[in-house]
């Protein structure tokens, strides 16, 4: 609801889901199968990548289709670990199709691309929110990185990307709050069962 891009706000090209502590899909809204089919692997990859280096207040971002469970580069996944008793018990994730993430042509899906970087920014693993603080400088650098290569451009409307990423973080926060309330009301054992 707080996104600003046409792709996410009007075309509803996004998906949200809940995952267990290992990254297995638990529940999802009936939305885009291409998102949901790959999102579990995206969460699992982040679990393996970050290991014990995840803390309450961290939010992760990724879109890499070869290494990190992404579908295609415009589909950026935002992943939030849910903690209970000091350990991760669930993850919530949202995947949204961003209008542009750079590359050789606007729209980030050029038919003449021969390499992944020609399609735009490829993010393997980044803490979008670290210790509760949105890492705008770091994500901006990642989204503009393809522009360092001749013939390429970085994300062409970075303010839209930032706004949509903040909307994804907010959606995940809502999921975090709702799951935390569910655990508080019924107990972790019952919710996990």
PDB file of C-alpha atoms in Angstrom:
ATOM      1  CA  UNK A   1       0.000   0.000   0.000  1.00  0.00           C
ATOM      2  CA  UNK A   2       2.903   2.372   0.570  1.00  0.00           C
ATOM      3  CA  UNK A   3       4.798   1.513  -2.626  1.00  0.00           C
ATOM      4  CA  UNK A   4       4.890   4.130  -5.352  1.00  0.00           C
ATOM      5  CA  UNK A   5       5.795   2.276  -8.552  1.00  0.00           C
ATOM      6  CA  UNK A   6       3.151   1.331 -11.094  1.00  0.00           C
ATOM      7  CA  UNK A   7       4.479  -2.239 -11.144  1.00  0.00           C
ATOM      8  CA  UNK A   8       3.892  -2.860  -7.470  1.00  0.00           C
ATOM      9  CA  UNK A   9       1.097  -0.462  -6.540  1.00  0.00           C
ATOM     10  CA  UNK A  10      -1.147  -0.766  -9.608  1.00  0.00           C
ATOM     11  CA  UNK A  11      -0.111  -3.962 -11.428  1.00  0.00           C
ATOM     12  CA  UNK A  12       0.230  -5.726  -8.046  1.00  0.00           C
ATOM     13  CA  UNK A  13       3.409  -7.450  -9.247  1.00  0.00           C
ATOM     14  CA  UNK A  14       4.507  -8.541  -5.770  1.00  0.00           C
ATOM     15  CA  UNK A  15       4.183 -11.474  -3.406  1.00  0.00           C
ATOM     16  CA  UNK A  16       4.448 -11.984   0.347  1.00  0.00           C
ATOM     17  CA  UNK A  17       5.053 -15.199   2.267  1.00  0.00           C
ATOM     18  CA  UNK A  18       5.970 -16.748   5.600  1.00  0.00           C
ATOM     19  CA  UNK A  19       8.837 -19.243   5.964  1.00  0.00           C
ATOM     20  CA  UNK A  20      10.085 -21.489   8.755  1.00  0.00           C
ATOM     21  CA  UNK A  21      13.493 -21.014  10.399  1.00  0.00           C
ATOM     22  CA  UNK A  22      15.192 -23.082   7.665  1.00  0.00           C
ATOM     23  CA  UNK A  23      13.517 -21.196   4.808  1.00  0.00           C
ATOM     24  CA  UNK A  24      10.743 -23.666   4.007  1.00  0.00           C
ATOM     25  CA  UNK A  25       7.517 -22.097   2.739  1.00  0.00           C
ATOM     26  CA  UNK A  26       4.796 -22.117   5.404  1.00  0.00           C
ATOM     27  CA  UNK A  27       2.112 -19.842   3.964  1.00  0.00           C
ATOM     28  CA  UNK A  28       1.639 -17.351   1.173  1.00  0.00           C
ATOM     29  CA  UNK A  29      -0.989 -15.100  -0.275  1.00  0.00           C
ATOM     30  CA  UNK A  30      -2.330 -16.514  -3.570  1.00  0.00           C
ATOM     31  CA  UNK A  31      -0.285 -14.311  -5.865  1.00  0.00           C
ATOM     32  CA  UNK A  32       2.503 -14.798  -8.414  1.00  0.00           C
ATOM     33  CA  UNK A  33       3.714 -18.400  -8.693  1.00  0.00           C
ATOM     34  CA  UNK A  34       7.060 -17.379 -10.235  1.00  0.00           C
ATOM     35  CA  UNK A  35       7.810 -15.334  -7.117  1.00  0.00           C
ATOM     36  CA  UNK A  36       6.715 -17.933  -4.627  1.00  0.00           C
ATOM     37  CA  UNK A  37       8.374 -20.853  -6.372  1.00  0.00           C
ATOM     38  CA  UNK A  38      11.814 -19.278  -6.113  1.00  0.00           C
ATOM     39  CA  UNK A  39      11.394 -17.297  -2.887  1.00  0.00           C
ATOM     40  CA  UNK A  40      11.950 -20.274  -0.600  1.00  0.00           C
ATOM     41  CA  UNK A  41      15.384 -20.839  -2.153  1.00  0.00           C
ATOM     42  CA  UNK A  42      16.115 -17.109  -1.738  1.00  0.00           C
ATOM     43  CA  UNK A  43      15.387 -17.372   1.994  1.00  0.00           C
ATOM     44  CA  UNK A  44      17.364 -20.619   2.311  1.00  0.00           C
ATOM     45  CA  UNK A  45      20.340 -19.021   0.581  1.00  0.00           C
ATOM     46  CA  UNK A  46      20.313 -16.098   3.027  1.00  0.00           C
ATOM     47  CA  UNK A  47      20.122 -18.534   5.976  1.00  0.00           C
ATOM     48  CA  UNK A  48      23.246 -20.291   4.668  1.00  0.00           C
ATOM     49  CA  UNK A  49      25.014 -17.045   3.759  1.00  0.00           C
ATOM     50  CA  UNK A  50      24.497 -15.143   7.007  1.00  0.00           C
ATOM     51  CA  UNK A  51      24.553 -18.079   9.426  1.00  0.00           C
ATOM     52  CA  UNK A  52      24.736 -16.747  12.987  1.00  0.00           C
ATOM     53  CA  UNK A  53      25.254 -13.153  11.814  1.00  0.00           C
ATOM     54  CA  UNK A  54      21.548 -12.280  11.868  1.00  0.00           C
ATOM     55  CA  UNK A  55      20.101 -10.129  14.623  1.00  0.00           C
ATOM     56  CA  UNK A  56      16.705  -8.806  15.570  1.00  0.00           C
ATOM     57  CA  UNK A  57      16.271  -5.631  13.521  1.00  0.00           C
ATOM     58  CA  UNK A  58      18.129  -6.917  10.439  1.00  0.00           C
ATOM     59  CA  UNK A  59      16.377  -7.028   7.077  1.00  0.00           C
ATOM     60  CA  UNK A  60      18.009  -8.667   4.062  1.00  0.00           C
ATOM     61  CA  UNK A  61      17.741  -7.960   0.349  1.00  0.00           C
ATOM     62  CA  UNK A  62      18.637 -10.064  -2.681  1.00  0.00           C
ATOM     63  CA  UNK A  63      17.692 -10.598  -6.317  1.00  0.00           C
ATOM     64  CA  UNK A  64      20.483 -12.714  -7.822  1.00  0.00           C
ATOM     65  CA  UNK A  65      18.932 -15.474  -9.976  1.00  0.00           C
ATOM     66  CA  UNK A  66      22.045 -17.632 -10.396  1.00  0.00           C
ATOM     67  CA  UNK A  67      23.360 -17.680  -6.847  1.00  0.00           C
ATOM     68  CA  UNK A  68      20.666 -16.601  -4.426  1.00  0.00           C
ATOM     69  CA  UNK A  69      17.248 -17.896  -5.475  1.00  0.00           C
ATOM     70  CA  UNK A  70      16.070 -14.897  -7.469  1.00  0.00           C
ATOM     71  CA  UNK A  71      13.717 -15.178 -10.431  1.00  0.00           C
ATOM     72  CA  UNK A  72      14.929 -12.257 -12.567  1.00  0.00           C
ATOM     73  CA  UNK A  73      16.724  -9.088 -11.547  1.00  0.00           C
ATOM     74  CA  UNK A  74      13.719  -6.722 -11.348  1.00  0.00           C
ATOM     75  CA  UNK A  75      12.175  -9.044  -8.731  1.00  0.00           C
ATOM     76  CA  UNK A  76      13.849  -7.851  -5.541  1.00  0.00           C
ATOM     77  CA  UNK A  77      13.289  -9.920  -2.406  1.00  0.00           C
ATOM     78  CA  UNK A  78      13.281  -8.391   1.073  1.00  0.00           C
ATOM     79  CA  UNK A  79      13.613 -10.916   3.917  1.00  0.00           C
ATOM     80  CA  UNK A  80      13.069 -10.318   7.636  1.00  0.00           C
ATOM     81  CA  UNK A  81      13.964 -12.859  10.331  1.00  0.00           C
ATOM     82  CA  UNK A  82      11.441 -13.188  13.155  1.00  0.00           C
ATOM     83  CA  UNK A  83      13.022 -13.816  16.544  1.00  0.00           C
ATOM     84  CA  UNK A  84      11.524 -15.386  19.642  1.00  0.00           C
ATOM     85  CA  UNK A  85      13.546 -16.131  22.759  1.00  0.00           C
ATOM     86  CA  UNK A  86      16.704 -14.893  21.051  1.00  0.00           C
ATOM     87  CA  UNK A  87      16.527 -17.272  18.096  1.00  0.00           C
ATOM     88  CA  UNK A  88      15.066 -17.124  14.601  1.00  0.00           C
ATOM     89  CA  UNK A  89      11.724 -18.926  14.454  1.00  0.00           C
ATOM     90  CA  UNK A  90      10.333 -17.675  11.129  1.00  0.00           C
ATOM     91  CA  UNK A  91      11.111 -15.422   8.193  1.00  0.00           C
ATOM     92  CA  UNK A  92       8.739 -13.119   6.356  1.00  0.00           C
ATOM     93  CA  UNK A  93       9.603 -12.082   2.825  1.00  0.00           C
ATOM     94  CA  UNK A  94       8.218  -9.870   0.107  1.00  0.00           C
ATOM     95  CA  UNK A  95       9.244  -9.910  -3.535  1.00  0.00           C
ATOM     96  CA  UNK A  96       8.352  -6.979  -5.746  1.00  0.00           C
ATOM     97  CA  UNK A  97       8.988  -6.302  -9.428  1.00  0.00           C
ATOM     98  CA  UNK A  98      10.897  -3.020  -9.540  1.00  0.00           C
ATOM     99  CA  UNK A  99      10.458  -0.967 -12.704  1.00  0.00           C
ATOM    100  CA  UNK A 100      14.196  -0.705 -13.357  1.00  0.00           C
ATOM    101  CA  UNK A 101      17.413  -1.948 -11.773  1.00  0.00           C
ATOM    102  CA  UNK A 102      19.795  -0.680 -14.443  1.00  0.00           C
ATOM    103  CA  UNK A 103      21.437  -2.487 -17.332  1.00  0.00           C
ATOM    104  CA  UNK A 104      21.746  -1.772 -21.043  1.00  0.00           C
ATOM    105  CA  UNK A 105      18.089  -0.791 -21.499  1.00  0.00           C
ATOM    106  CA  UNK A 106      15.304   0.657 -19.348  1.00  0.00           C
ATOM    107  CA  UNK A 107      13.063  -1.936 -17.752  1.00  0.00           C
ATOM    108  CA  UNK A 108      15.930  -4.256 -16.815  1.00  0.00           C
ATOM    109  CA  UNK A 109      14.969  -7.087 -19.166  1.00  0.00           C
ATOM    110  CA  UNK A 110      16.762  -6.288 -22.451  1.00  0.00           C
ATOM    111  CA  UNK A 111      16.391  -8.929 -25.183  1.00  0.00           C
ATOM    112  CA  UNK A 112      19.936  -8.283 -26.427  1.00  0.00           C
ATOM    113  CA  UNK A 113      21.717  -8.863 -23.125  1.00  0.00           C
ATOM    114  CA  UNK A 114      24.494 -11.442 -23.114  1.00  0.00           C
ATOM    115  CA  UNK A 115      25.575 -11.169 -19.488  1.00  0.00           C
ATOM    116  CA  UNK A 116      23.693 -10.804 -16.234  1.00  0.00           C
ATOM    117  CA  UNK A 117      25.167  -7.380 -15.475  1.00  0.00           C
ATOM    118  CA  UNK A 118      23.666  -6.087 -18.739  1.00  0.00           C
ATOM    119  CA  UNK A 119      20.275  -6.773 -17.156  1.00  0.00           C
ATOM    120  CA  UNK A 120      21.027  -4.618 -14.102  1.00  0.00           C
ATOM    121  CA  UNK A 121      22.040  -4.791 -10.471  1.00  0.00           C
ATOM    122  CA  UNK A 122      22.541  -8.326  -9.173  1.00  0.00           C
ATOM    123  CA  UNK A 123      22.461  -8.375  -5.366  1.00  0.00           C
ATOM    124  CA  UNK A 124      23.577 -11.607  -3.724  1.00  0.00           C
ATOM    125  CA  UNK A 125      23.198 -10.653  -0.057  1.00  0.00           C
ATOM    126  CA  UNK A 126      22.964  -7.279   1.682  1.00  0.00           C
ATOM    127  CA  UNK A 127      21.599  -6.081   5.016  1.00  0.00           C
ATOM    128  CA  UNK A 128      19.081  -3.513   3.848  1.00  0.00           C
ATOM    129  CA  UNK A 129      18.299  -2.736   7.476  1.00  0.00           C
ATOM    130  CA  UNK A 130      21.101  -3.259   9.983  1.00  0.00           C
ATOM    131  CA  UNK A 131      20.509  -2.806  13.702  1.00  0.00           C
ATOM    132  CA  UNK A 132      17.182  -1.160  12.835  1.00  0.00           C
ATOM    133  CA  UNK A 133      18.692   1.435  10.432  1.00  0.00           C
ATOM    134  CA  UNK A 134      17.837   1.506   6.718  1.00  0.00           C
ATOM    135  CA  UNK A 135      21.093   1.337   4.737  1.00  0.00           C
ATOM    136  CA  UNK A 136      20.176   3.795   1.988  1.00  0.00           C
ATOM    137  CA  UNK A 137      23.744   4.607   0.989  1.00  0.00           C
ATOM    138  CA  UNK A 138      24.707   0.935   0.627  1.00  0.00           C
ATOM    139  CA  UNK A 139      21.645  -0.115  -1.378  1.00  0.00           C
ATOM    140  CA  UNK A 140      21.967   2.957  -3.606  1.00  0.00           C
ATOM    141  CA  UNK A 141      25.556   1.982  -4.368  1.00  0.00           C
ATOM    142  CA  UNK A 142      24.472  -1.563  -5.266  1.00  0.00           C
ATOM    143  CA  UNK A 143      21.649  -0.349  -7.521  1.00  0.00           C
ATOM    144  CA  UNK A 144      23.922   2.115  -9.323  1.00  0.00           C
ATOM    145  CA  UNK A 145      26.829  -0.372  -9.698  1.00  0.00           C
ATOM    146  CA  UNK A 146      25.918  -1.576 -13.226  1.00  0.00           C
ATOM    147  CA  UNK A 147      26.520   1.994 -14.447  1.00  0.00           C
ATOM    148  CA  UNK A 148      30.252   1.562 -13.812  1.00  0.00           C
ATOM    149  CA  UNK A 149      30.433  -0.734 -16.857  1.00  0.00           C
ATOM    150  CA  UNK A 150      30.637   0.779 -20.339  1.00  0.00           C
ATOM    151  CA  UNK A 151      27.286   0.728 -22.152  1.00  0.00           C
ATOM    152  CA  UNK A 152      25.396   0.081 -18.924  1.00  0.00           C
ATOM    153  CA  UNK A 153      23.355   2.252 -16.633  1.00  0.00           C
ATOM    154  CA  UNK A 154      22.628   1.987 -12.960  1.00  0.00           C
ATOM    155  CA  UNK A 155      19.012   2.047 -11.764  1.00  0.00           C
ATOM    156  CA  UNK A 156      17.405   4.937 -13.633  1.00  0.00           C
ATOM    157  CA  UNK A 157      14.989   6.144 -10.941  1.00  0.00           C
ATOM    158  CA  UNK A 158      16.704   5.300  -7.689  1.00  0.00           C
ATOM    159  CA  UNK A 159      14.152   7.220  -5.597  1.00  0.00           C
ATOM    160  CA  UNK A 160      11.413   4.838  -6.779  1.00  0.00           C
ATOM    161  CA  UNK A 161      13.563   1.807  -5.913  1.00  0.00           C
ATOM    162  CA  UNK A 162      14.268   3.207  -2.438  1.00  0.00           C
ATOM    163  CA  UNK A 163      10.588   3.988  -1.826  1.00  0.00           C
ATOM    164  CA  UNK A 164       9.475   0.533  -2.942  1.00  0.00           C
ATOM    165  CA  UNK A 165      12.166  -1.148  -0.837  1.00  0.00           C
ATOM    166  CA  UNK A 166      10.976   0.826   2.191  1.00  0.00           C
ATOM    167  CA  UNK A 167       7.424  -0.345   1.405  1.00  0.00           C
ATOM    168  CA  UNK A 168       8.666  -3.946   1.328  1.00  0.00           C
ATOM    169  CA  UNK A 169      10.433  -3.457   4.665  1.00  0.00           C
ATOM    170  CA  UNK A 170       7.172  -2.063   6.096  1.00  0.00           C
ATOM    171  CA  UNK A 171       5.156  -5.012   4.729  1.00  0.00           C
ATOM    172  CA  UNK A 172       7.614  -7.401   6.349  1.00  0.00           C
ATOM    173  CA  UNK A 173       7.406  -5.464   9.623  1.00  0.00           C
ATOM    174  CA  UNK A 174       3.628  -5.942   9.604  1.00  0.00           C
ATOM    175  CA  UNK A 175       4.135  -9.679   9.102  1.00  0.00           C
ATOM    176  CA  UNK A 176       6.696  -9.707  11.912  1.00  0.00           C
ATOM    177  CA  UNK A 177       4.272  -7.979  14.289  1.00  0.00           C
ATOM    178  CA  UNK A 178       1.372 -10.288  13.393  1.00  0.00           C
ATOM    179  CA  UNK A 179       3.485 -13.436  13.821  1.00  0.00           C
ATOM    180  CA  UNK A 180       4.873 -12.162  17.124  1.00  0.00           C
ATOM    181  CA  UNK A 181       1.312 -11.559  18.359  1.00  0.00           C
ATOM    182  CA  UNK A 182       0.309 -15.060  17.245  1.00  0.00           C
ATOM    183  CA  UNK A 183       3.233 -16.608  19.143  1.00  0.00           C
ATOM    184  CA  UNK A 184       2.415 -14.522  22.225  1.00  0.00           C
ATOM    185  CA  UNK A 185      -1.234 -15.573  22.147  1.00  0.00           C
ATOM    186  CA  UNK A 186      -0.838 -19.299  21.403  1.00  0.00           C
ATOM    187  CA  UNK A 187       2.777 -20.085  22.265  1.00  0.00           C
ATOM    188  CA  UNK A 188       5.622 -20.948  19.936  1.00  0.00           C
ATOM    189  CA  UNK A 189       5.064 -24.718  20.102  1.00  0.00           C
ATOM    190  CA  UNK A 190       1.452 -24.399  18.978  1.00  0.00           C
ATOM    191  CA  UNK A 191       2.268 -21.956  16.173  1.00  0.00           C
ATOM    192  CA  UNK A 192       5.130 -24.115  14.916  1.00  0.00           C
ATOM    193  CA  UNK A 193       2.905 -27.200  15.013  1.00  0.00           C
TER     194      UNK A 193
END
